[in-house]
Amino acid sequence: MKPNRKQLKRRLILMLAIGLFVSVLLIARLAYVQFYLGGWLTDLAEDSWARDVPFEAERGEIRDRHGETLATNISAPSLLVVPSQVEDPAHAAVEISSILQKAEDEVYEKITEQQSIVRINPEGRKMTPELADALRSLDLEGLYIAEDNRRYYPNGAFLSHVLGFAGIDNQGLTGLEQYYDEELSGSPGSVSFYSDAKGQRMPGMAERYVEPEDGQHVNLSVDEQVQKIIERELDIAEATYSPDGAIGIAMDPNTGGILGMSSRPDFDPEHFQDVPPEIYNQNKPVWSQYEPGSTFKIMTLAAALEEEVVDLDEDRFHDPGHIEVAGQRLRCWKKGGHGDQTFMEVVQNSCNPGFVTLGERLGEDLLFDYIHEFGFGEQTGIDLQGEGTGILFDPENVGPLEQATTAFGQGVSVTPLQQVTAVAAAVNGGYLYEPFLAMEWVDPETEDIIERKEPVMKKQVISEDTSQEVRRALEHVVAKGTGKGAFVDGYRVGGKTGTAQKSSGGRYLKDNHIVSFIGVAPMDDPEIVVYIAIDNPKDTMQFGGVVAAPIVGNVIGDSLRAMEVEPREDQLEKELDWTDTEPVEIPDVVGLPLTELHHASYPLEIQTEGTGEYVVSQSPAPGSRVEQGSTIRLYLGDKSQADD
Amino acid sequence: MESNQMFKQVDRWLLLVTVLLVAIGVVMVYSASAAWAEYNFGDSTYFLKRQLLFATLGLVALTVMMNIPYQTWRPYLPLIMLICFILLIIVLIPGVGLQRGGARSWLGIGAFSVQPSEFMKLAMIGMVAHLLAVRREHMSYFGQGVFPLLLLIGTAFGLIMLQPDLGTGAVMVITAMAMIFIGGARILHFVWLGLLGVVAFALLVISAPYRLQRLTSFLDPWSDALGSGFQSIQSLYAIGPGGLVGLGFGDSRQKYYYLPEPQTDFIFAILAEEGGFITGAIVILLFSIFMWRGIRIALLIDDPFASFLAVGIVGLLLVQVMINIGVVIGMFPVTGITLPFLSYGGSSLTLMLLAVGLLLNISSQLRSV
């Protein structure tokens, strides 16, 4: 018995030791959970109790280069209902349905759902502030009015393809809204209340507010004035020619910044559903690709000048109206040809055989090298989705015939933006830039500029001297050649026409052309490149020089005036043909007696205002050049006033 | 006069600790259950009132047992054992046994029902103590000593597992094994039994691998946050924010329907949430004091039967505390075991207090204190 008793004691003490050890273990673990894991567990627990009422961030504005608003937000609150907090759903359903104009039983069904938070779509989503106020004044438990906003485009269809639009959740769906969605959208905040597991407010706990972070504003390189001019001109063109479509681009050749970009048909971003998806999804200036036609000759010209295979003034070319290439006869657009001419005249006349010859002088490799160097065959890198690359001949399949047609812009396919970017490089001193839209990012709180886009110069394609010669040639085209329609007095416009036959299923369509013109001004120091293309204009000669050139002229003239670019003194004077009249220089008549004017015979209409014998002031100012038959206004007074 | 004298000689520490724990329990049952009681019965004091009733019944039982010499019950142990076996069989009969939460564990009518397995737990302790005392010389032999006991325990465990109620069954088996160990069984026997257990466990896992996953899921409850990990996570969400001093009495958040039935198995979570680490540690200390006093009684009493009985009662308490709090603070897989004295529940509270009464009576018969 004795040893047994001893063993019992030993084992009892062992049991006590184990028990105490377990107690220490439990207390240690309790401390670990409550102190070490406490903070982490508290965060998790609070998240599990919190029911978030979202507090939307305000989407960043899109503005033009001068800060004019192009896309903004207007307050549009949303209704949220916490079903478990609604005390009398039947009564609430009646009230809500009468305010939102929604069937009562649908509202009732919604606000009695087994959900922590429900929305009443679409009536209770992004409401007018008046509806929100009405709901707020009901003062019903379980109803929350969440601050929210709706995208608003103050100028309607203006710049719509570039801006794109945002959806119901303010998420960017197309255009810049999509491309820069992350930067523009910011991050949402919330107001949270703590709820028990059955959805009731937990007693004695305050609400938690997480502030939303608003999206950044973006200033585009787009100039609202230039864009308005383009939109206006495209509207007029649509009305005049009923075309299948139209495209307009304006670029700052010194940075690659887009000054304006538009196309037809267009759409209103707030009612994009009214048009077929292909209209709002296809931003034609960057998406569409087609045969450029003669505008492409600028590339051939620039390459030939850079490689010094031609002297525009000294070298001569005889155009019999066609040229033989690899047994094929390629015709000039002009029946009978242009006859004997300098190569400057070849450019002015847009003479196809002349350009084929330039292409032959360059050779296949050099010609295509330059085309690639100018950025064709790849995306330009503009900050928009859905850019096309264009289609060039596969190098392995290029024979003399392909080389010849490429030299005057047939058989290749390019995007409008590629052409504008390449021409900008040809005239700006030879520098190929990456085109862009977003210029500056602006802090929504402070309005400070956070980030400024530096122009990206990809490479120098041709020399400054060559570029200058290209500018001289293009100014000749407008002053003396096929581009006269684009002439703007005082702004030294240069440019090149383009007329491309549209093809379908590998065949050219009859009497169906995309007529285009690409213009640059002022030629001594280019500030703008403008491209206009009209797709299948009706009831007109389908020539770029006839249809597109005058539109480019209007856009350039008005834009440069809006951009406050000084008119130039010396310019290449326009060569007149029988439809043109010589411009009249306005004489200085201030101070002259009215009687003297009666004897003069200016080719102008004279209109007088005021009474008196002497001219006090005049409009337009002396030295201005106007068309014959324009009106000059004279303000009359007595001699003393005139002498002042 | 005589009973009064006995009362003076009972272990006052033990009595004090017990009453304190029961009082804390009643208060916490109220706080933890008020939201659910209001929601289910429209009366926030529903569980409080019943727990008060059980506590009163239990304290009466404690007083009675304390005043009747523990030896009185020893001759009736085989009979009590038999009745418990019969009840365990009856409870399995569909229509007679009441099913709650997937286990057919209750006998009785409506709200007032009892758990035969709770009775069996106590009866088994008494029976094992009796047999250990009678057959002390044989305990170093497996065949004559240990094996008959294992047979008895195994049979009861098997019946309880048919309900099934793994928690109660496990508590009974572990307690009984501890008693056998204290009663003089050889360490070697336990090594063999342990190996046998490992093999059995391995077979179970091989036959159904999900069992292992269920057992280990408590290590990372978030791996199955809505399934097996749900209760663990909700329990931790209560304890974590409690911190040092807690959120204050009545201010638990997890009791608002996040933690299922917070007044029973997870009462310690609400206690640590409202009362913080301080209250939690105090409760664990009180249990330690109980254990210390209980073992002390087992050490000092001459009668081996009383000694083993005391060990059994302390063991019962220790195992339940360890498992219950272990589950609540994420050290143990979730099993349905109540916290002695604190958890809401009629059978467990009254029977536990009855057992304390027995222990107190033993303490009153110590020769010298």
Tab-separated table of N, CA, C and O in Angstrom, chain B residues 17-79:
chain	number	residue	atom	x	y	z
B	17	VAL	N	-15.315	30.204	-4.805
B	17	VAL	CA	-15.004	30.223	-6.241
B	17	VAL	C	-16.208	29.771	-7.051
B	17	VAL	O	-16.573	30.381	-8.064
B	18	THR	N	-16.851	28.695	-6.579
B	18	THR	CA	-18.008	28.163	-7.294
B	18	THR	C	-19.122	29.198	-7.373
B	18	THR	O	-19.669	29.462	-8.458
B	19	VAL	N	-19.444	29.772	-6.233
B	19	VAL	CA	-20.536	30.753	-6.213
B	19	VAL	C	-20.195	31.951	-7.098
B	19	VAL	O	-21.037	32.454	-7.858
B	20	LEU	N	-18.948	32.399	-7.030
B	20	LEU	CA	-18.518	33.523	-7.872
B	20	LEU	C	-18.693	33.209	-9.354
B	20	LEU	O	-19.228	34.010	-10.125
B	21	LEU	N	-18.240	32.026	-9.746
B	21	LEU	CA	-18.337	31.646	-11.160
B	21	LEU	C	-19.786	31.558	-11.602
B	21	LEU	O	-20.143	32.003	-12.690
B	22	VAL	N	-20.632	30.984	-10.744
B	22	VAL	CA	-22.060	30.887	-11.098
B	22	VAL	C	-22.661	32.282	-11.238
B	22	VAL	O	-23.416	32.565	-12.180
B	23	ALA	N	-22.277	33.190	-10.336
B	23	ALA	CA	-22.815	34.549	-10.395
B	23	ALA	C	-22.371	35.249	-11.676
B	23	ALA	O	-23.186	35.858	-12.388
B	24	ILE	N	-21.077	35.141	-11.976
B	24	ILE	CA	-20.585	35.729	-13.233
B	24	ILE	C	-21.346	35.133	-14.416
B	24	ILE	O	-21.757	35.818	-15.345
B	25	GLY	N	-21.562	33.827	-14.345
B	25	GLY	CA	-22.278	33.128	-15.415
B	25	GLY	C	-23.661	33.695	-15.629
B	25	GLY	O	-24.050	33.989	-16.759
B	26	VAL	N	-24.412	33.861	-14.534
B	26	VAL	CA	-25.791	34.365	-14.652
B	26	VAL	C	-25.798	35.744	-15.324
B	26	VAL	O	-26.562	35.999	-16.256
B	27	VAL	N	-24.893	36.602	-14.855
B	27	VAL	CA	-24.816	37.955	-15.413
B	27	VAL	C	-24.463	37.902	-16.901
B	27	VAL	O	-25.070	38.577	-17.741
B	28	MET	N	-23.475	37.092	-17.249
B	28	MET	CA	-23.031	37.025	-18.639
B	28	MET	C	-24.063	36.366	-19.537
B	28	MET	O	-24.198	36.713	-20.707
B	29	VAL	N	-24.771	35.372	-19.001
B	29	VAL	CA	-25.838	34.751	-19.796
B	29	VAL	C	-26.867	35.806	-20.174
B	29	VAL	O	-27.314	35.878	-21.311
B	30	TYR	N	-27.152	36.683	-19.236
B	30	TYR	CA	-28.123	37.740	-19.531
B	30	TYR	C	-27.611	38.648	-20.649
B	30	TYR	O	-28.268	38.867	-21.659
B	31	SER	N	-26.396	39.148	-20.467
B	31	SER	CA	-25.848	40.081	-21.458
B	31	SER	C	-25.730	39.434	-22.833
B	31	SER	O	-26.082	40.028	-23.846
B	32	ALA	N	-25.238	38.196	-22.829
B	32	ALA	CA	-24.992	37.538	-24.116
B	32	ALA	C	-26.283	37.175	-24.828
B	32	ALA	O	-26.360	37.208	-26.054
B	33	SER	N	-27.304	36.838	-24.055
B	33	SER	CA	-28.500	36.263	-24.676
B	33	SER	C	-29.594	37.281	-24.936
B	33	SER	O	-30.553	36.984	-25.636
B	34	ALA	N	-29.459	38.505	-24.372
B	34	ALA	CA	-30.582	39.439	-24.408
B	34	ALA	C	-31.098	39.688	-25.824
B	34	ALA	O	-32.306	39.651	-26.075
B	35	ALA	N	-30.150	39.923	-26.781
B	35	ALA	CA	-30.580	40.243	-28.139
B	35	ALA	C	-31.323	39.070	-28.771
B	35	ALA	O	-32.399	39.229	-29.346
B	36	TRP	N	-30.721	37.889	-28.650
B	36	TRP	CA	-31.356	36.701	-29.213
B	36	TRP	C	-32.697	36.413	-28.528
B	36	TRP	O	-33.673	36.025	-29.176
B	37	ALA	N	-32.729	36.565	-27.199
B	37	ALA	CA	-33.957	36.281	-26.449
B	37	ALA	C	-35.080	37.213	-26.895
B	37	ALA	O	-36.210	36.787	-27.109
B	38	GLU	N	-34.717	38.487	-27.061
B	38	GLU	CA	-35.693	39.464	-27.520
B	38	GLU	C	-36.199	39.076	-28.908
B	38	GLU	O	-37.391	39.131	-29.207
B	39	TYR	N	-35.253	38.660	-29.766
B	39	TYR	CA	-35.576	38.340	-31.148
B	39	TYR	C	-36.439	37.079	-31.236
B	39	TYR	O	-37.421	37.037	-31.956
B	40	ASN	N	-36.083	36.057	-30.455
B	40	ASN	CA	-36.779	34.770	-30.575
B	40	ASN	C	-38.020	34.666	-29.698
B	40	ASN	O	-38.987	34.006	-30.051
B	41	PHE	N	-37.960	35.284	-28.514
B	41	PHE	CA	-39.050	35.081	-27.555
B	41	PHE	C	-39.752	36.379	-27.177
B	41	PHE	O	-40.692	36.366	-26.379
B	42	GLY	N	-39.234	37.502	-27.702
B	42	GLY	CA	-39.823	38.796	-27.359
B	42	GLY	C	-39.599	39.160	-25.901
B	42	GLY	O	-40.306	39.986	-25.338
B	43	ASP	N	-38.611	38.510	-25.291
B	43	ASP	CA	-38.359	38.765	-23.875
B	43	ASP	C	-36.850	38.663	-23.656
B	43	ASP	O	-36.264	37.574	-23.704
B	44	SER	N	-36.227	39.806	-23.417
B	44	SER	CA	-34.767	39.811	-23.342
B	44	SER	C	-34.259	39.056	-22.112
B	44	SER	O	-33.093	38.692	-22.047
B	45	THR	N	-35.148	38.797	-21.124
B	45	THR	CA	-34.699	38.109	-19.908
B	45	THR	C	-35.042	36.621	-19.922
B	45	THR	O	-34.894	35.938	-18.909
B	46	TYR	N	-35.480	36.118	-21.095
B	46	TYR	CA	-35.906	34.724	-21.189
B	46	TYR	C	-34.841	33.771	-20.638
B	46	TYR	O	-35.101	32.957	-19.745
B	47	PHE	N	-33.607	33.903	-21.171
B	47	PHE	CA	-32.550	32.985	-20.741
B	47	PHE	C	-32.090	33.301	-19.323
B	47	PHE	O	-31.733	32.406	-18.561
B	48	LEU	N	-32.098	34.580	-18.968
B	48	LEU	CA	-31.691	34.980	-17.622
B	48	LEU	C	-32.559	34.291	-16.576
B	48	LEU	O	-32.066	33.696	-15.609
B	49	LYS	N	-33.885	34.368	-16.791
B	49	LYS	CA	-34.810	33.796	-15.812
B	49	LYS	C	-34.578	32.297	-15.653
B	49	LYS	O	-34.537	31.765	-14.534
B	50	ARG	N	-34.406	31.646	-16.779
B	50	ARG	CA	-34.208	30.200	-16.715
B	50	ARG	C	-32.857	29.855	-16.074
B	50	ARG	O	-32.766	28.918	-15.270
B	51	GLN	N	-31.844	30.624	-16.404
B	51	GLN	CA	-30.528	30.343	-15.828
B	51	GLN	C	-30.558	30.565	-14.306
B	51	GLN	O	-29.945	29.809	-13.554
B	52	LEU	N	-31.311	31.609	-13.884
B	52	LEU	CA	-31.466	31.853	-12.444
B	52	LEU	C	-32.124	30.657	-11.770
B	52	LEU	O	-31.712	30.208	-10.696
B	53	LEU	N	-33.126	30.113	-12.437
B	53	LEU	CA	-33.822	28.937	-11.921
B	53	LEU	C	-32.879	27.745	-11.801
B	53	LEU	O	-32.806	27.073	-10.766
B	54	PHE	N	-32.084	27.525	-12.877
B	54	PHE	CA	-31.145	26.404	-12.862
B	54	PHE	C	-30.102	26.599	-11.760
B	54	PHE	O	-29.720	25.654	-11.069
B	55	ALA	N	-29.640	27.836	-11.621
B	55	ALA	CA	-28.623	28.116	-10.605
B	55	ALA	C	-29.179	27.837	-9.214
B	55	ALA	O	-28.502	27.245	-8.357
B	56	THR	N	-30.425	28.238	-9.014
B	56	THR	CA	-31.060	27.990	-7.718
B	56	THR	C	-31.172	26.495	-7.457
B	56	THR	O	-30.783	25.995	-6.398
B	57	LEU	N	-31.691	25.779	-8.476
B	57	LEU	CA	-31.803	24.323	-8.374
B	57	LEU	C	-30.442	23.705	-8.071
B	57	LEU	O	-30.300	22.852	-7.194
B	58	GLY	N	-29.440	24.181	-8.791
B	58	GLY	CA	-28.087	23.651	-8.634
B	58	GLY	C	-27.538	23.913	-7.246
B	58	GLY	O	-26.910	23.035	-6.638
B	59	LEU	N	-27.785	25.123	-6.734
B	59	LEU	CA	-27.272	25.456	-5.402
B	59	LEU	C	-27.994	24.648	-4.322
B	59	LEU	O	-27.382	24.255	-3.322
B	60	VAL	N	-29.278	24.390	-4.562
B	60	VAL	CA	-30.005	23.508	-3.644
B	60	VAL	C	-29.362	22.126	-3.665
B	60	VAL	O	-29.054	21.543	-2.616
B	61	ALA	N	-29.136	21.613	-4.882
B	61	ALA	CA	-28.504	20.297	-5.016
B	61	ALA	C	-27.147	20.287	-4.332
B	61	ALA	O	-26.785	19.331	-3.642
B	62	LEU	N	-26.391	21.386	-4.528
B	62	LEU	CA	-25.064	21.506	-3.900
B	62	LEU	C	-25.171	21.410	-2.381
B	62	LEU	O	-24.438	20.657	-1.724
B	63	THR	N	-26.142	22.166	-1.820
B	63	THR	CA	-26.307	22.189	-0.368
B	63	THR	C	-26.683	20.800	0.154
B	63	THR	O	-26.137	20.326	1.161
B	64	VAL	N	-27.606	20.165	-0.580
B	64	VAL	CA	-28.035	18.824	-0.171
B	64	VAL	C	-26.855	17.874	-0.177
B	64	VAL	O	-26.571	17.186	0.815
B	65	MET	N	-26.138	17.832	-1.286
B	65	MET	CA	-25.028	16.900	-1.423
B	65	MET	C	-23.933	17.175	-0.401
B	65	MET	O	-23.292	16.255	0.126
B	66	MET	N	-23.723	18.461	-0.152
B	66	MET	CA	-22.689	18.863	0.806
B	66	MET	C	-22.982	18.305	2.194
B	66	MET	O	-22.070	17.995	2.956
B	67	ASN	N	-24.271	18.171	2.494
B	67	ASN	CA	-24.669	17.777	3.842
B	67	ASN	C	-24.935	16.287	3.993
B	67	ASN	O	-25.203	15.814	5.087
B	68	ILE	N	-24.882	15.551	2.899
B	68	ILE	CA	-25.058	14.099	3.003
B	68	ILE	C	-23.686	13.475	2.768
B	68	ILE	O	-23.029	13.782	1.769
B	69	PRO	N	-23.230	12.619	3.693
B	69	PRO	CA	-21.916	11.994	3.518
B	69	PRO	C	-21.833	11.325	2.158
B	69	PRO	O	-22.775	10.621	1.747
B	70	TYR	N	-20.718	11.560	1.468
B	70	TYR	CA	-20.590	11.048	0.089
B	70	TYR	C	-20.670	9.530	0.049
B	70	TYR	O	-21.068	8.937	-0.925
B	71	GLN	N	-20.292	8.881	1.185
B	71	GLN	CA	-20.297	7.413	1.234
B	71	GLN	C	-21.697	6.851	1.010
B	71	GLN	O	-21.858	5.732	0.528
B	72	THR	N	-22.717	7.668	1.378
B	72	THR	CA	-24.107	7.230	1.274
B	72	THR	C	-24.420	6.716	-0.130
B	72	THR	O	-25.183	5.774	-0.320
B	73	TRP	N	-23.859	7.365	-1.157
B	73	TRP	CA	-24.240	7.086	-2.546
B	73	TRP	C	-23.535	5.882	-3.131
B	73	TRP	O	-23.980	5.332	-4.125
B	74	ARG	N	-22.432	5.471	-2.471
B	74	ARG	CA	-21.575	4.469	-3.091
B	74	ARG	C	-22.289	3.153	-3.406
B	74	ARG	O	-22.137	2.622	-4.509
B	75	PRO	N	-23.137	2.629	-2.479
B	75	PRO	CA	-23.832	1.365	-2.783
B	75	PRO	C	-24.777	1.492	-3.970
B	75	PRO	O	-25.088	0.487	-4.624
B	76	TYR	N	-25.268	2.690	-4.228
B	76	TYR	CA	-26.262	2.833	-5.299
B	76	TYR	C	-25.617	3.039	-6.672
B	76	TYR	O	-26.309	3.145	-7.686
B	77	LEU	N	-24.277	3.139	-6.691
B	77	LEU	CA	-23.614	3.475	-7.961
B	77	LEU	C	-23.966	2.526	-9.112
B	77	LEU	O	-24.287	2.993	-10.208
B	78	PRO	N	-23.922	1.186	-8.879
B	78	PRO	CA	-24.288	0.289	-9.994
B	78	PRO	C	-25.687	0.579	-10.506
B	78	PRO	O	-25.927	0.569	-11.727
B	79	LEU	N	-26.608	0.864	-9.596
B	79	LEU	CA	-27.991	1.138	-9.991
B	79	LEU	C	-28.060	2.427	-10.819
B	79	LEU	O	-28.692	2.468	-11.884
